[in-house]
Coordinates of C-alpha atoms in Angstrom, one line a residue:
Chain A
X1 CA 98.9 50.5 127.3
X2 CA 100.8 54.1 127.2
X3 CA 101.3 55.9 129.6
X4 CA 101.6 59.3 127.7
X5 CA 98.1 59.0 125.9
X6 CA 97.3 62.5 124.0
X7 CA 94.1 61.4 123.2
X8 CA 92.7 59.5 126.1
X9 CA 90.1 61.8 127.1
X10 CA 88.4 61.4 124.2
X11 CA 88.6 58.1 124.1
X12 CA 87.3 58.2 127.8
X13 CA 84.9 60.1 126.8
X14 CA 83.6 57.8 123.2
X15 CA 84.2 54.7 125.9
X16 CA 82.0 56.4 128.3
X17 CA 79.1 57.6 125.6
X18 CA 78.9 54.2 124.6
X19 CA 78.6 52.4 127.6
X20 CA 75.8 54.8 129.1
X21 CA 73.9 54.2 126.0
X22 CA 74.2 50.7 126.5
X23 CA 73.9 50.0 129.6
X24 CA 72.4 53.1 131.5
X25 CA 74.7 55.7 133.2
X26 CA 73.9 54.2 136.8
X27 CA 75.1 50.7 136.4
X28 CA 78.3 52.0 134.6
X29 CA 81.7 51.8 136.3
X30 CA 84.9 53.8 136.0
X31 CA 86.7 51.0 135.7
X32 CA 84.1 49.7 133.0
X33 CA 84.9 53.1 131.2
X34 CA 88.7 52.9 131.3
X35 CA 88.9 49.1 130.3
X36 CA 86.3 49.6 127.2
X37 CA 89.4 52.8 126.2
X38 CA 91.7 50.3 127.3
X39 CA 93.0 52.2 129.5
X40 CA 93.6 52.0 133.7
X41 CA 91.2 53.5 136.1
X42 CA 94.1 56.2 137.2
X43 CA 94.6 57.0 133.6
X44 CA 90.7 57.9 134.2
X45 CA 91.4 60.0 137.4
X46 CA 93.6 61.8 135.7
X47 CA 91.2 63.7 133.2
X48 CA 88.0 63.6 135.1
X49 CA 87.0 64.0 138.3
X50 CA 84.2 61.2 138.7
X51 CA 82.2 59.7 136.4
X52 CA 80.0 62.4 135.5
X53 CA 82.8 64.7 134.3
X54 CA 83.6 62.2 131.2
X55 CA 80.1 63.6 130.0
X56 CA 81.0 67.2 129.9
X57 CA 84.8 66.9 128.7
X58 CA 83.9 69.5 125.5
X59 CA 82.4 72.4 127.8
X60 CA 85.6 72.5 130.1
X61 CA 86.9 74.9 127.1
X62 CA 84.0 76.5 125.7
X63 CA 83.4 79.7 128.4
X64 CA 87.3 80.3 127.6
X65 CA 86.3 80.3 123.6
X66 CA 83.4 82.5 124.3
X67 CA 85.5 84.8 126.2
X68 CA 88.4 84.8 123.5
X69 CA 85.5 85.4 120.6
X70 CA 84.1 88.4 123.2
X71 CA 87.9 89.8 123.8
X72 CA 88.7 90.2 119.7
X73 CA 85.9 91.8 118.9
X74 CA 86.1 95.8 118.5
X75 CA 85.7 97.9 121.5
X76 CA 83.1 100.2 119.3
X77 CA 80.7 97.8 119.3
X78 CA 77.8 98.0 122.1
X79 CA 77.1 95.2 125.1
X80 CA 74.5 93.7 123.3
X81 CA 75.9 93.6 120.0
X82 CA 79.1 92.5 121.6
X83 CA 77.8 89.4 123.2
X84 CA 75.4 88.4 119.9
X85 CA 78.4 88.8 117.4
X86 CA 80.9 86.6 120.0
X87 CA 78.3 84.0 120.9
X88 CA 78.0 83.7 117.3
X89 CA 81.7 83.3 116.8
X90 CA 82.2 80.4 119.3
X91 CA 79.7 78.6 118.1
X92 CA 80.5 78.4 114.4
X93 CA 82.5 74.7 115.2
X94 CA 80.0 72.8 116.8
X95 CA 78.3 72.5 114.0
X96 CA 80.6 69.7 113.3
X97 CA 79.5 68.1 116.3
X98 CA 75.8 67.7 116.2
X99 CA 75.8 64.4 116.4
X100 CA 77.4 63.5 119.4
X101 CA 76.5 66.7 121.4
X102 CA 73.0 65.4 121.0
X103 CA 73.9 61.9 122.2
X104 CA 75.5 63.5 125.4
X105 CA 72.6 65.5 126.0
X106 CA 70.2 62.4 125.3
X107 CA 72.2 61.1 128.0
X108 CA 72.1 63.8 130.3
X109 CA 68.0 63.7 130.3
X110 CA 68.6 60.0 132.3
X111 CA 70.3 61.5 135.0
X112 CA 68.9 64.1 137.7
X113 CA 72.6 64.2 138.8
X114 CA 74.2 64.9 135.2
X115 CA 70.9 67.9 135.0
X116 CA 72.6 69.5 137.5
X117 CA 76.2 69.4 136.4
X118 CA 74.8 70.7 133.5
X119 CA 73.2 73.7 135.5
X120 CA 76.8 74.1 136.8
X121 CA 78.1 74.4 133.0
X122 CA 75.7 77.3 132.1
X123 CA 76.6 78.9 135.2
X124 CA 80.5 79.0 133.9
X125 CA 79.8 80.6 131.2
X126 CA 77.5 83.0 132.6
X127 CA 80.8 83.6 134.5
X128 CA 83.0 84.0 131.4
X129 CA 80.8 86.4 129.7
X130 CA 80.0 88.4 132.3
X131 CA 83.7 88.7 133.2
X132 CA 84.9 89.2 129.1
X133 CA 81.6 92.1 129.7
X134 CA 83.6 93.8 133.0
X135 CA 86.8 94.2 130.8
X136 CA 84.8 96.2 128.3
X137 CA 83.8 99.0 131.2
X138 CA 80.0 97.2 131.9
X139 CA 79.0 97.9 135.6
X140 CA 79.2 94.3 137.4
X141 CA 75.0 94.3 137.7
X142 CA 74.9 94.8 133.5
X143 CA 77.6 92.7 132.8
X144 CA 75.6 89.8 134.8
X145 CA 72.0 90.4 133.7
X146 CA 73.7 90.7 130.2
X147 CA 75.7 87.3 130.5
X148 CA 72.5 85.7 132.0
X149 CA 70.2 86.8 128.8
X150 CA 73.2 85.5 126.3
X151 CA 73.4 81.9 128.3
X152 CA 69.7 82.2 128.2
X153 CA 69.2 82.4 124.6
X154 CA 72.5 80.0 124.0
X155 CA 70.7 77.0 126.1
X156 CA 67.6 77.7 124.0
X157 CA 69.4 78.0 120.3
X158 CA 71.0 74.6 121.2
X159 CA 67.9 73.1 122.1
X160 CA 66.2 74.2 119.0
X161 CA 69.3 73.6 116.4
X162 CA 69.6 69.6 118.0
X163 CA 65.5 69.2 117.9
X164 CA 65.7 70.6 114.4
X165 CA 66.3 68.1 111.7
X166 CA 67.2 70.6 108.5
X167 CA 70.6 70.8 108.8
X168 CA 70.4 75.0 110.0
X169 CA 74.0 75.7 111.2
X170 CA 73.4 77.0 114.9
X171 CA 74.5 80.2 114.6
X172 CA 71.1 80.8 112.4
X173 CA 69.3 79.5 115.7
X174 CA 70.9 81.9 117.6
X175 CA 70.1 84.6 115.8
X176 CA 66.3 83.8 115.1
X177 CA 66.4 83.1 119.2
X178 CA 68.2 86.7 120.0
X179 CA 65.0 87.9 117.9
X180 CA 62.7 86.3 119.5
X181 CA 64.2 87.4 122.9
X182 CA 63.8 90.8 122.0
X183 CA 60.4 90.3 121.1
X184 CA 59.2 88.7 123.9
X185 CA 60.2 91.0 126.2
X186 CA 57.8 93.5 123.9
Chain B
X1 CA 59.9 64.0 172.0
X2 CA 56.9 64.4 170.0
X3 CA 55.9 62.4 166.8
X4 CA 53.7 64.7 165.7
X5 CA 56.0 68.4 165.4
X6 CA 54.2 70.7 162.7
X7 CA 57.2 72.9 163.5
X8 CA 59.9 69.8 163.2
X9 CA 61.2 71.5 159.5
X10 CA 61.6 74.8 160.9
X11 CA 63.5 73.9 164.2
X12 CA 65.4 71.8 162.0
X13 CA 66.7 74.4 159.7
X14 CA 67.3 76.8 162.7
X15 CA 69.7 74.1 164.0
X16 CA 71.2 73.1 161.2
X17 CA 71.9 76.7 160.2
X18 CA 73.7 77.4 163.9
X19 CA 76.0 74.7 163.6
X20 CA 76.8 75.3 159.6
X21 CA 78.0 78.8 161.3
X22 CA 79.3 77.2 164.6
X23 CA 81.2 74.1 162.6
X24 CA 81.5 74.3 159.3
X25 CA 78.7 72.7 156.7
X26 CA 80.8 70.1 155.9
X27 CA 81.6 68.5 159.4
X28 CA 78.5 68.8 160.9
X29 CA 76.2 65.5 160.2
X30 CA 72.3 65.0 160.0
X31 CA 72.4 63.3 164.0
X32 CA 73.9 66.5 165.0
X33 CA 71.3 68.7 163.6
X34 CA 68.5 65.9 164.8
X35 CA 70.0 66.6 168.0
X36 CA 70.6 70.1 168.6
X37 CA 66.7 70.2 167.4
X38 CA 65.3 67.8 169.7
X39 CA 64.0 65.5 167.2
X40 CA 65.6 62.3 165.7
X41 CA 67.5 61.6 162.6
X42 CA 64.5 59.7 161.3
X43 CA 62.3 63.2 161.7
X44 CA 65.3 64.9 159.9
X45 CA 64.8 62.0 156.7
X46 CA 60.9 62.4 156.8
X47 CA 61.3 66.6 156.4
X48 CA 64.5 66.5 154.1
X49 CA 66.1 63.9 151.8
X50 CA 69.8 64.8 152.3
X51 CA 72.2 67.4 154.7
X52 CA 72.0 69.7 151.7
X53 CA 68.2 70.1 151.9
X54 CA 68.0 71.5 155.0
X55 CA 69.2 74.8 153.8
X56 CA 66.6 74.7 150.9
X57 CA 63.6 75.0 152.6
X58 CA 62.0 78.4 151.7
X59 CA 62.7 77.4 148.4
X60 CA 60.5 74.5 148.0
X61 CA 57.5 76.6 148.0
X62 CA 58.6 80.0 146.1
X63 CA 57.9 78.7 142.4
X64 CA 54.1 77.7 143.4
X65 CA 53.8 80.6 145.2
X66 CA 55.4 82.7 142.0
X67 CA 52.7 80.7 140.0
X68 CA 50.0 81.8 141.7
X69 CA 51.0 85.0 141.8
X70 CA 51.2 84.9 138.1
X71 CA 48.0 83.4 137.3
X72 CA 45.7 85.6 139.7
X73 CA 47.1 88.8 137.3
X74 CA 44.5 90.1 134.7
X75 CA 45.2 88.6 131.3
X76 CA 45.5 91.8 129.7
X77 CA 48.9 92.8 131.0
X78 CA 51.6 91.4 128.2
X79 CA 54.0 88.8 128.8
X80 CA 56.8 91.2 130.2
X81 CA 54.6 93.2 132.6
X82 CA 52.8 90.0 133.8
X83 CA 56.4 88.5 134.9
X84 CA 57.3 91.5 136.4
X85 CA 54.1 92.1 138.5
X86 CA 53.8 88.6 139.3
X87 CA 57.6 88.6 140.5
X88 CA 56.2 91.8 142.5
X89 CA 53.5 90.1 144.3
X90 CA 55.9 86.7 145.1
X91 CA 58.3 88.9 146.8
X92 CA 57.0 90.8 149.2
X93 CA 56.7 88.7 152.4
X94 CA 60.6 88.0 152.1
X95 CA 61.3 91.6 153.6
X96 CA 60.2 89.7 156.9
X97 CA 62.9 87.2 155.9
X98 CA 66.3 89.1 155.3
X99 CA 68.5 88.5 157.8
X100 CA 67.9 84.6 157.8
X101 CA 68.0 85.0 154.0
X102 CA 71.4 86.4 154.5
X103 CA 72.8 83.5 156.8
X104 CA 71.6 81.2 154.4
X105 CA 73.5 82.5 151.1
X106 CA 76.5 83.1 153.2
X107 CA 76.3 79.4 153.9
X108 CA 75.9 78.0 150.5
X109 CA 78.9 80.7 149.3
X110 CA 80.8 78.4 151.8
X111 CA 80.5 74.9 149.9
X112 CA 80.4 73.8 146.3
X113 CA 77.6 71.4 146.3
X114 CA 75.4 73.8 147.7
X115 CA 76.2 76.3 145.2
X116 CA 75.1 73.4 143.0
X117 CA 71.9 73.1 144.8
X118 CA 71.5 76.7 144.7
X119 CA 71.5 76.5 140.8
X120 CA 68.6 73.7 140.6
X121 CA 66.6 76.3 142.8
X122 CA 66.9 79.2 139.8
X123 CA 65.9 76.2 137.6
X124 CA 62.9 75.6 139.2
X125 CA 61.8 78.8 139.5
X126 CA 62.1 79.1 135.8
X127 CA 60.2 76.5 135.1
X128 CA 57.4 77.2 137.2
X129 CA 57.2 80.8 136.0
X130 CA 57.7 79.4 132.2
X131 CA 54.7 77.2 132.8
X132 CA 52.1 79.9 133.9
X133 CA 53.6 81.9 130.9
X134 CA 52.6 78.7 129.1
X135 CA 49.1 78.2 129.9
X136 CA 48.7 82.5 129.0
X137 CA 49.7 81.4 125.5
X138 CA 52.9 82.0 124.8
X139 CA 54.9 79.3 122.9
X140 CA 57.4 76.9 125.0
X141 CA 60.5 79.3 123.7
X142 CA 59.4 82.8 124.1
X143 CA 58.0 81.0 127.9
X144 CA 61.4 79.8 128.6
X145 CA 63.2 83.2 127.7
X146 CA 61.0 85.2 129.6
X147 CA 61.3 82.9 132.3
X148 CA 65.0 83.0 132.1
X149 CA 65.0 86.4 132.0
X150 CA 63.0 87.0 135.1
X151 CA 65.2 84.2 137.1
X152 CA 68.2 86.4 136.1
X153 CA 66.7 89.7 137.3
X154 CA 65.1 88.0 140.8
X155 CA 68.4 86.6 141.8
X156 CA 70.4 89.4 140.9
X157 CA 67.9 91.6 142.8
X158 CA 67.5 89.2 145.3
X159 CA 71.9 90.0 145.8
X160 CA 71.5 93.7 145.9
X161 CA 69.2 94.0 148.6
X162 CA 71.2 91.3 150.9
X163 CA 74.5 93.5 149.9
X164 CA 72.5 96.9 150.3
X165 CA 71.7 97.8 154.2
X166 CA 69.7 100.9 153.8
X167 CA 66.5 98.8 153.9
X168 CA 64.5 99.6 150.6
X169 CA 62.5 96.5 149.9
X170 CA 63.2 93.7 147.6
X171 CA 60.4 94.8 145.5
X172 CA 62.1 98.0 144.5
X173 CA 65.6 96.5 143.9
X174 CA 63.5 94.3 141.5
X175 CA 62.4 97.2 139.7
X176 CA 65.9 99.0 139.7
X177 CA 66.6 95.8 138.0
X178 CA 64.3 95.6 135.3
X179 CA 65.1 98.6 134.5
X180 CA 69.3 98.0 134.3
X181 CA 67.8 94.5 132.1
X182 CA 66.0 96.7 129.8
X183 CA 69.2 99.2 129.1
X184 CA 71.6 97.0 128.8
X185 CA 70.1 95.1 126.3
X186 CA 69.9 98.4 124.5

């Protein structure tokens, strides 16, 4: 077993997927998780900081893409603009993913405590737009009620694109969700 | 020490907040709060299920109350304008409530899980106010946005009037806050 493992997180992580599904999250160990990656429980401890965290492994980076999309966009554009065309940006790889980003959130449905690490995930990129918003002159009060509507409508396009079986690439689902967003409000 | 204490969840928060501020939330424990209350650790389990709770007590109740508020509006007001009245309505006894309001955010700044906690509180409120948006007619995403929307505005309007000390109500923050939604979205 290396010690210098690149790749063990995601093999934490695929370990970890599989045993939930199998087993239930509850019942399953750390050690369970790192022996399945054949891997030690320190090796574990090292990338995550409990057993829930193996679960959200690919939305550690995604408020930093999100900000990164926000940050190269032109300055002429306006807030709202701004956050659609960004959001719409970061998104365009998880498209790839569909798959297992609706196995994880399967998973997270089992699990009162995994619903409100979840919470905590929307919340941090709430955070990152709303701080991407600041650098772009928004007052702190817009750049939060703006940041708030874009994780809003994110959550939502997600939910739709994985209940959605025709193969519509998410940044579609975004858009018609923007649209509905700004109807709603009438 | 009386079984029977109507008033046991109250005097129970009241302690527990005073030694939060005296100790710390993280070294004080669920005997200590039993204690300073005059009630036993058993009362403390049948009121709250964890340390955490304690804190969330005024919460339990807000998303019925929001409910109700929306449902006993007229159904001709749209979507938007029902929120926003119904938000009106739910608010206005917590004017009584703003310095203890105060002590307790101030608190859960203090500690992680709380701030955790604090997140399933928005949650709930969301989806209590996307249910009464649901039985007015509107489909399960437009309720959700909405809902989302007028979570985002309460709790940053619920922020401005802690942080303001000039004492205009929480009901007119709300409004200044509906309005900054409305702009920024452009």
């Amino acid at each position: 077993m290396s010690r210098w493992a690149p790749d063990a997180a995601l093999r934490l992580e695929s370990a970890a997927v599989e045993l939930f599904e199998e087993q239930g999250y509850g019942p399953t160990t750390v050690p369970q998780i790192a022996a399945r990656a054949g891997l030690t429980t320190r090796t574990f401890f090292r990338h995550f900081a409990d057993k829930r965290d193996v679960l959200f492994l690919r939305d550690r980076e995604f408020p930093d893409v999100v900000g990164a999309a926000l940050a190269g966009l032109p300055d002429a554009l306006g807030p709202g603009e701004l956050v659609e065309r960004g959001l719409a940006v970061a998104v365009a790889p998880l498209d790839h993913w569909r798959d297992s980003i609706g196995r994880r959130r399967a998973l997270i449905q089992t699990d009162d405590r995994l619903k409100e690490r979840e919470l905590l995930k929307s919340a941090r990129l709430s955070e990152a737009v709303a701080s991407a918003l600041g650098t772009r002159g928004l007052t702190p009060l817009d750049a939060r009620l703006l940041a708030a509507t874009a994780v809003a409508v994110f959550d939502a396009a997600l939910d739709e694109w994985l209940d959605s079986a025709d193969g519509t690439a998410l940044a579609d689902h975004l858009t018609a969700v923007w649209e509905r967003m700004r109807a709603v409000r009438g």
